[in-house]
PDB file of C-alpha atoms in Angstrom:
ATOM      1  CA  MET D  11      -0.399   0.142   0.154  1.00  0.00           C
ATOM      2  CA  ARG D  12       1.302   3.467  -0.914  1.00  0.00           C
ATOM      3  CA  THR D  13       1.611   5.789   1.650  1.00  0.00           C
ATOM      4  CA  ALA D  14       1.690   9.492   1.187  1.00  0.00           C
ATOM      5  CA  PRO D  15       4.525  11.710   1.639  1.00  0.00           C
ATOM      6  CA  ASP D  16       4.840  13.876   4.611  1.00  0.00           C
ATOM      7  CA  ASP D  17       6.662  16.715   6.853  1.00  0.00           C
ATOM      8  CA  THR D  18       9.611  14.146   8.487  1.00  0.00           C
ATOM      9  CA  PHE D  19      12.587  15.410   7.180  1.00  0.00           C
ATOM     10  CA  GLU D  20      11.727  19.444   7.109  1.00  0.00           C
ATOM     11  CA  THR D  21      10.886  18.639  10.546  1.00  0.00           C
ATOM     12  CA  GLU D  22      13.565  17.015  11.542  1.00  0.00           C
ATOM     13  CA  ALA D  23      16.268  20.415   9.286  1.00  0.00           C
ATOM     14  CA  ARG D  24      13.502  22.250  11.413  1.00  0.00           C
ATOM     15  CA  ALA D  25      15.173  21.156  14.884  1.00  0.00           C
ATOM     16  CA  ALA D  26      18.466  21.618  14.115  1.00  0.00           C
ATOM     17  CA  GLY D  27      18.279  25.351  12.846  1.00  0.00           C
ATOM     18  CA  ALA D  28      17.319  25.520   9.102  1.00  0.00           C
ATOM     19  CA  LEU D  29      14.720  27.909   8.622  1.00  0.00           C
ATOM     20  CA  TYR D  30      14.796  28.553   4.316  1.00  0.00           C
ATOM     21  CA  ILE D  31      14.343  24.703   3.893  1.00  0.00           C
ATOM     22  CA  VAL D  32      14.333  23.986  -0.086  1.00  0.00           C
ATOM     23  CA  GLY D  33      12.828  19.566  -1.482  1.00  0.00           C
ATOM     24  CA  VAL D  34      14.442  19.383  -4.774  1.00  0.00           C
ATOM     25  CA  ASP D  35      13.951  16.436  -7.259  1.00  0.00           C
ATOM     26  CA  GLU D  36      14.616  16.388 -11.900  1.00  0.00           C
ATOM     27  CA  VAL D  37      13.142  14.833 -14.822  1.00  0.00           C
ATOM     28  CA  GLY D  38      14.310  13.256 -17.367  1.00  0.00           C
ATOM     29  CA  ARG D  39      17.021  11.268 -17.324  1.00  0.00           C
ATOM     30  CA  GLY D  40      15.681   7.680 -18.920  1.00  0.00           C
ATOM     31  CA  PRO D  41      14.614   9.672 -22.343  1.00  0.00           C
ATOM     32  CA  LEU D  42      16.802  10.327 -25.958  1.00  0.00           C
ATOM     33  CA  ALA D  43      15.381  13.073 -26.379  1.00  0.00           C
ATOM     34  CA  GLY D  44      15.511  16.583 -24.178  1.00  0.00           C
ATOM     35  CA  PRO D  45      16.949  18.340 -21.718  1.00  0.00           C
ATOM     36  CA  VAL D  46      16.646  17.169 -18.600  1.00  0.00           C
ATOM     37  CA  THR D  47      14.696  19.339 -14.825  1.00  0.00           C
ATOM     38  CA  ALA D  48      14.512  20.015 -12.185  1.00  0.00           C
ATOM     39  CA  ALA D  49      12.465  22.199  -9.352  1.00  0.00           C
ATOM     40  CA  ALA D  50      13.899  23.272  -6.192  1.00  0.00           C
ATOM     41  CA  VAL D  51      10.309  24.164  -3.851  1.00  0.00           C
ATOM     42  CA  ARG D  52      10.201  25.845  -1.003  1.00  0.00           C
ATOM     43  CA  LEU D  53       6.602  24.425   1.393  1.00  0.00           C
ATOM     44  CA  ASP D  54       4.623  27.088   3.305  1.00  0.00           C
ATOM     45  CA  PRO D  55       4.482  25.034   6.515  1.00  0.00           C
ATOM     46  CA  GLY D  56       1.305  25.830   7.223  1.00  0.00           C
ATOM     47  CA  ARG D  57       0.204  25.831   3.625  1.00  0.00           C
ATOM     48  CA  ILE D  58      -0.332  22.707   1.951  1.00  0.00           C
ATOM     49  CA  PRO D  59      -1.685  21.531  -1.128  1.00  0.00           C
ATOM     50  CA  PRO D  60      -4.047  17.838  -0.342  1.00  0.00           C
ATOM     51  CA  GLY D  61      -3.259  15.824  -3.147  1.00  0.00           C
ATOM     52  CA  LEU D  62       0.808  16.315  -2.908  1.00  0.00           C
ATOM     53  CA  ALA D  63       2.105  13.202  -3.903  1.00  0.00           C
ATOM     54  CA  ASP D  64       4.620  12.029  -5.875  1.00  0.00           C
ATOM     55  CA  SER D  65       4.378  12.958  -9.400  1.00  0.00           C
ATOM     56  CA  LYS D  66       4.568   9.376 -10.624  1.00  0.00           C
ATOM     57  CA  ALA D  67       1.406   8.819  -8.761  1.00  0.00           C
ATOM     58  CA  LEU D  68      -0.690  11.183 -10.303  1.00  0.00           C
ATOM     59  CA  SER D  69      -2.956  11.587 -13.070  1.00  0.00           C
ATOM     60  CA  ALA D  70      -1.597  15.022 -15.967  1.00  0.00           C
ATOM     61  CA  ALA D  71      -4.620  16.504 -14.625  1.00  0.00           C
ATOM     62  CA  ALA D  72      -3.559  16.920 -11.024  1.00  0.00           C
ATOM     63  CA  ARG D  73       0.012  17.486 -11.396  1.00  0.00           C
ATOM     64  CA  ASP D  74      -0.924  20.406 -13.863  1.00  0.00           C
ATOM     65  CA  ARG D  75      -2.756  21.968 -11.069  1.00  0.00           C
ATOM     66  CA  LEU D  76      -1.437  21.453  -8.678  1.00  0.00           C
ATOM     67  CA  ALA D  77       1.952  22.818 -10.166  1.00  0.00           C
ATOM     68  CA  GLY D  78      -0.617  25.318 -10.123  1.00  0.00           C
ATOM     69  CA  TRP D  79      -1.121  25.874  -6.986  1.00  0.00           C
ATOM     70  CA  LEU D  80       2.443  25.779  -5.942  1.00  0.00           C
ATOM     71  CA  GLN D  81       3.236  28.489  -8.338  1.00  0.00           C
ATOM     72  CA  GLU D  82       1.797  30.431  -6.826  1.00  0.00           C
ATOM     73  CA  HIS D  83       1.715  29.809  -2.403  1.00  0.00           C
ATOM     74  CA  ALA D  84       5.343  28.135  -2.123  1.00  0.00           C
ATOM     75  CA  ALA D  85       8.750  29.496  -3.640  1.00  0.00           C
ATOM     76  CA  VAL D  86       9.530  27.519  -6.885  1.00  0.00           C
ATOM     77  CA  SER D  87      12.369  27.440  -8.172  1.00  0.00           C
ATOM     78  CA  VAL D  88      12.820  25.927 -12.345  1.00  0.00           C
ATOM     79  CA  ALA D  89      17.022  24.731 -13.429  1.00  0.00           C
ATOM     80  CA  HIS D  90      17.564  22.997 -16.426  1.00  0.00           C
ATOM     81  CA  ALA D  91      20.846  21.311 -18.226  1.00  0.00           C
ATOM     82  CA  SER D  92      21.196  21.470 -21.645  1.00  0.00           C
ATOM     83  CA  VAL D  93      21.271  18.266 -23.916  1.00  0.00           C
ATOM     84  CA  GLU D  94      24.874  19.199 -25.095  1.00  0.00           C
ATOM     85  CA  GLU D  95      25.751  19.074 -21.217  1.00  0.00           C
ATOM     86  CA  ILE D  96      24.108  15.506 -20.711  1.00  0.00           C
ATOM     87  CA  ASP D  97      26.571  14.412 -23.483  1.00  0.00           C
ATOM     88  CA  SER D  98      29.486  15.817 -22.501  1.00  0.00           C
ATOM     89  CA  LEU D  99      29.087  15.401 -18.930  1.00  0.00           C
ATOM     90  CA  ASN D 100      26.439  11.964 -18.569  1.00  0.00           C
ATOM     91  CA  ILE D 101      23.441  12.350 -17.659  1.00  0.00           C
ATOM     92  CA  LEU D 102      24.022  11.759 -13.521  1.00  0.00           C
ATOM     93  CA  ARG D 103      26.070  14.794 -13.351  1.00  0.00           C
ATOM     94  CA  ALA D 104      24.064  16.628 -15.680  1.00  0.00           C
ATOM     95  CA  SER D 105      20.981  16.560 -13.511  1.00  0.00           C
ATOM     96  CA  HIS D 106      23.131  17.048 -10.366  1.00  0.00           C
ATOM     97  CA  LEU D 107      23.705  20.430 -12.606  1.00  0.00           C
ATOM     98  CA  ALA D 108      20.478  21.414 -13.328  1.00  0.00           C
ATOM     99  CA  MET D 109      19.170  20.591  -9.266  1.00  0.00           C
ATOM    100  CA  GLU D 110      22.414  22.833  -8.695  1.00  0.00           C
ATOM    101  CA  ARG D 111      20.822  25.155 -10.717  1.00  0.00           C
ATOM    102  CA  ALA D 112      17.098  24.983  -9.681  1.00  0.00           C
ATOM    103  CA  ILE D 113      18.538  24.590  -5.681  1.00  0.00           C
ATOM    104  CA  ALA D 114      20.249  28.374  -6.620  1.00  0.00           C
ATOM    105  CA  GLY D 115      16.905  29.533  -7.580  1.00  0.00           C
ATOM    106  CA  LEU D 116      16.129  30.091  -4.676  1.00  0.00           C
ATOM    107  CA  PRO D 117      17.029  31.104  -1.113  1.00  0.00           C
ATOM    108  CA  ALA D 118      17.529  28.060   1.701  1.00  0.00           C
ATOM    109  CA  ASP D 119      20.352  26.970   3.711  1.00  0.00           C
ATOM    110  CA  PHE D 120      19.239  23.120   3.359  1.00  0.00           C
ATOM    111  CA  ALA D 121      17.867  21.089   0.569  1.00  0.00           C
ATOM    112  CA  LEU D 122      16.623  17.672   1.143  1.00  0.00           C
ATOM    113  CA  ILE D 123      17.847  16.511  -2.461  1.00  0.00           C
ATOM    114  CA  ASP D 124      15.828  12.585  -3.529  1.00  0.00           C
ATOM    115  CA  GLY D 125      17.794  10.437  -4.506  1.00  0.00           C
ATOM    116  CA  ASN D 126      21.270   8.725  -2.761  1.00  0.00           C
ATOM    117  CA  LEU D 127      23.597  11.554  -4.161  1.00  0.00           C
ATOM    118  CA  LEU D 128      23.846  15.061  -2.949  1.00  0.00           C
ATOM    119  CA  PRO D 129      25.435  17.126  -5.822  1.00  0.00           C
ATOM    120  CA  ARG D 130      28.628  17.899  -5.807  1.00  0.00           C
ATOM    121  CA  GLY D 131      28.722  21.402  -6.463  1.00  0.00           C
ATOM    122  CA  LEU D 132      26.188  22.259  -3.440  1.00  0.00           C
ATOM    123  CA  THR D 133      27.485  25.767  -1.745  1.00  0.00           C
ATOM    124  CA  LEU D 134      24.837  24.884   1.162  1.00  0.00           C
ATOM    125  CA  PRO D 135      23.441  21.874   3.781  1.00  0.00           C
ATOM    126  CA  ALA D 136      21.590  19.466   2.318  1.00  0.00           C
ATOM    127  CA  ARG D 137      20.446  15.467   2.995  1.00  0.00           C
ATOM    128  CA  ALA D 138      19.801  13.024   0.035  1.00  0.00           C
ATOM    129  CA  VAL D 139      16.595  10.676   1.093  1.00  0.00           C
ATOM    130  CA  VAL D 140      15.904   8.626  -1.332  1.00  0.00           C
ATOM    131  CA  LYS D 141      12.658   7.235  -2.538  1.00  0.00           C
ATOM    132  CA  GLY D 142      12.073  10.652  -2.285  1.00  0.00           C
ATOM    133  CA  ASP D 143      10.026  11.939  -3.296  1.00  0.00           C
ATOM    134  CA  ALA D 144       7.267   9.954  -2.093  1.00  0.00           C
ATOM    135  CA  ARG D 145       8.228  10.679   1.245  1.00  0.00           C
ATOM    136  CA  CYS D 146       9.173  13.812   1.575  1.00  0.00           C
ATOM    137  CA  LEU D 147       6.406  16.754   1.271  1.00  0.00           C
ATOM    138  CA  SER D 148       9.200  19.667   0.002  1.00  0.00           C
ATOM    139  CA  ILE D 149       9.955  16.649  -2.788  1.00  0.00           C
ATOM    140  CA  ALA D 150       7.181  15.554  -3.283  1.00  0.00           C
ATOM    141  CA  ALA D 151       6.305  19.221  -4.733  1.00  0.00           C
ATOM    142  CA  ALA D 152       9.317  18.756  -6.639  1.00  0.00           C
ATOM    143  CA  SER D 153       8.494  15.927  -8.160  1.00  0.00           C
ATOM    144  CA  ILE D 154       5.543  17.143 -10.359  1.00  0.00           C
ATOM    145  CA  VAL D 155       7.035  21.625 -10.637  1.00  0.00           C
ATOM    146  CA  ALA D 156       9.995  19.856 -12.592  1.00  0.00           C
ATOM    147  CA  LYS D 157       7.525  16.528 -14.212  1.00  0.00           C
ATOM    148  CA  VAL D 158       4.842  19.644 -15.183  1.00  0.00           C
ATOM    149  CA  ALA D 159       7.764  21.992 -16.788  1.00  0.00           C
ATOM    150  CA  ARG D 160       9.516  19.636 -18.834  1.00  0.00           C
ATOM    151  CA  ASP D 161       6.644  18.768 -20.424  1.00  0.00           C
ATOM    152  CA  ARG D 162       5.262  21.144 -21.436  1.00  0.00           C
ATOM    153  CA  ILE D 163       9.006  21.618 -23.098  1.00  0.00           C
ATOM    154  CA  MET D 164       8.790  18.882 -24.826  1.00  0.00           C
ATOM    155  CA  VAL D 165       5.234  19.233 -26.013  1.00  0.00           C
ATOM    156  CA  ASP D 166       6.390  22.314 -27.489  1.00  0.00           C
ATOM    157  CA  LEU D 167       9.688  20.847 -29.258  1.00  0.00           C
ATOM    158  CA  ALA D 168       7.347  18.138 -30.168  1.00  0.00           C
ATOM    159  CA  GLN D 169       5.156  21.166 -32.624  1.00  0.00           C
ATOM    160  CA  GLN D 170       9.033  22.520 -33.905  1.00  0.00           C
ATOM    161  CA  HIS D 171      10.101  18.567 -35.096  1.00  0.00           C
ATOM    162  CA  PRO D 172       6.145  16.130 -35.275  1.00  0.00           C
ATOM    163  CA  GLY D 173       6.387  11.877 -35.196  1.00  0.00           C
ATOM    164  CA  TYR D 174       8.583  11.866 -32.467  1.00  0.00           C
ATOM    165  CA  GLY D 175       5.035  11.304 -30.050  1.00  0.00           C
ATOM    166  CA  TRP D 176       7.071  13.423 -27.416  1.00  0.00           C
ATOM    167  CA  GLU D 177       3.937  14.775 -26.546  1.00  0.00           C
ATOM    168  CA  LYS D 178       2.431  11.932 -25.695  1.00  0.00           C
ATOM    169  CA  ASN D 179       6.588  10.083 -24.431  1.00  0.00           C
ATOM    170  CA  ALA D 180       8.417  13.406 -23.328  1.00  0.00           C
ATOM    171  CA  GLY D 181      11.407  11.718 -24.681  1.00  0.00           C
ATOM    172  CA  TYR D 182      11.754   8.117 -23.763  1.00  0.00           C
ATOM    173  CA  PRO D 183      12.592   5.350 -25.253  1.00  0.00           C
ATOM    174  CA  THR D 184       8.943   3.532 -26.565  1.00  0.00           C
ATOM    175  CA  LYS D 185       8.754   1.479 -29.703  1.00  0.00           C
ATOM    176  CA  ALA D 186       7.711   4.639 -31.758  1.00  0.00           C
ATOM    177  CA  HIS D 187       9.711   6.747 -31.196  1.00  0.00           C
ATOM    178  CA  LEU D 188      12.406   4.632 -30.979  1.00  0.00           C
ATOM    179  CA  GLN D 189      10.862   3.277 -35.512  1.00  0.00           C
ATOM    180  CA  ALA D 190      10.910   7.080 -35.635  1.00  0.00           C
ATOM    181  CA  LEU D 191      14.610   7.476 -35.029  1.00  0.00           C
ATOM    182  CA  LEU D 192      15.207   4.812 -38.036  1.00  0.00           C
ATOM    183  CA  GLN D 193      12.844   6.722 -40.881  1.00  0.00           C
ATOM    184  CA  ILE D 194      13.132  10.593 -39.716  1.00  0.00           C
ATOM    185  CA  GLY D 195      17.004  10.104 -37.818  1.00  0.00           C
ATOM    186  CA  VAL D 196      18.311  12.102 -35.292  1.00  0.00           C
ATOM    187  CA  THR D 197      17.587  16.111 -34.553  1.00  0.00           C
ATOM    188  CA  PRO D 198      20.309  18.006 -33.114  1.00  0.00           C
ATOM    189  CA  TRP D 199      17.464  17.995 -29.300  1.00  0.00           C
ATOM    190  CA  HIS D 200      18.486  14.113 -29.571  1.00  0.00           C
ATOM    191  CA  ARG D 201      21.374  12.748 -26.342  1.00  0.00           C
ATOM    192  CA  ARG D 202      23.602  11.405 -28.617  1.00  0.00           C
ATOM    193  CA  SER D 203      25.965   9.500 -25.690  1.00  0.00           C
ATOM    194  CA  PHE D 204      22.394   7.331 -25.452  1.00  0.00           C
ATOM    195  CA  ALA D 205      23.384   4.750 -26.827  1.00  0.00           C
ATOM    196  CA  PRO D 206      19.852   3.738 -29.589  1.00  0.00           C
ATOM    197  CA  VAL D 207      20.814   7.706 -31.249  1.00  0.00           C
ATOM    198  CA  HIS D 208      24.340   6.808 -30.631  1.00  0.00           C
ATOM    199  CA  ASN D 209      24.031   3.709 -32.549  1.00  0.00           C
ATOM    200  CA  ILE D 210      22.077   5.089 -35.306  1.00  0.00           C
ATOM    201  CA  LEU D 211      24.059   7.256 -35.919  1.00  0.00           C
ATOM    202  CA  CYS D 212      26.648   5.062 -35.698  1.00  0.00           C
ATOM    203  CA  GLN D 213      25.068   3.381 -39.064  1.00  0.00           C
ATOM    204  CA  GLU D 214      24.331   6.281 -40.524  1.00  0.00           C
ATOM    205  CA  LYS D 215      27.730   7.060 -40.542  1.00  0.00           C
ATOM    206  CA  SER D 216      28.758   3.527 -41.733  1.00  0.00           C
ATOM    207  CA  VAL D 217      26.828   4.121 -44.340  1.00  0.00           C
ATOM    208  CA  THR D 218      28.103   7.224 -46.639  1.00  0.00           C
ATOM    209  CA  SER D 219      31.300   6.495 -45.988  1.00  0.00           C
TER     210      SER D 219
END
């Protein structure tokens, strides 16, 4: 049975003296195309929206509603790492870079970060929380904001590069997306360091050489 996230981690941080606590999460490690997006969210402890949960447990309509509420009633920062940064750094480091940028966009003295690793460029105390999006309210809020923001980017990119289904698959390697890669080719928004894209480029190079 899935349990709802709570404020245990935020309460512990406040007890240790933190005043400005942000939850941080990223979305977009697995797609073949598009940026990786991170969000940092500082919640008002006295104003938590009903239904706040891990973005993966919510419908698209619920995510959109909650993301709008959070933008209006919480402190929110969204940041990205580009396709070029993903290819040059690797996806883990690019994800952490996006997190660092998101945190830098808010006043914060403590960060609760989804995952088991802390970004190495952090300039403030932080705690890594495994499965934090399902356990910690602030991280759940960040997961929603990041997911909605990135999905909207991919819908916009789908209009510029039709045929890959990004408006539905957000760049993830679905069967339709992989088929389109073979039939249409690689766009500037595809991650060349990811195996399916890299392999297609190698095939094209061998054919033309």
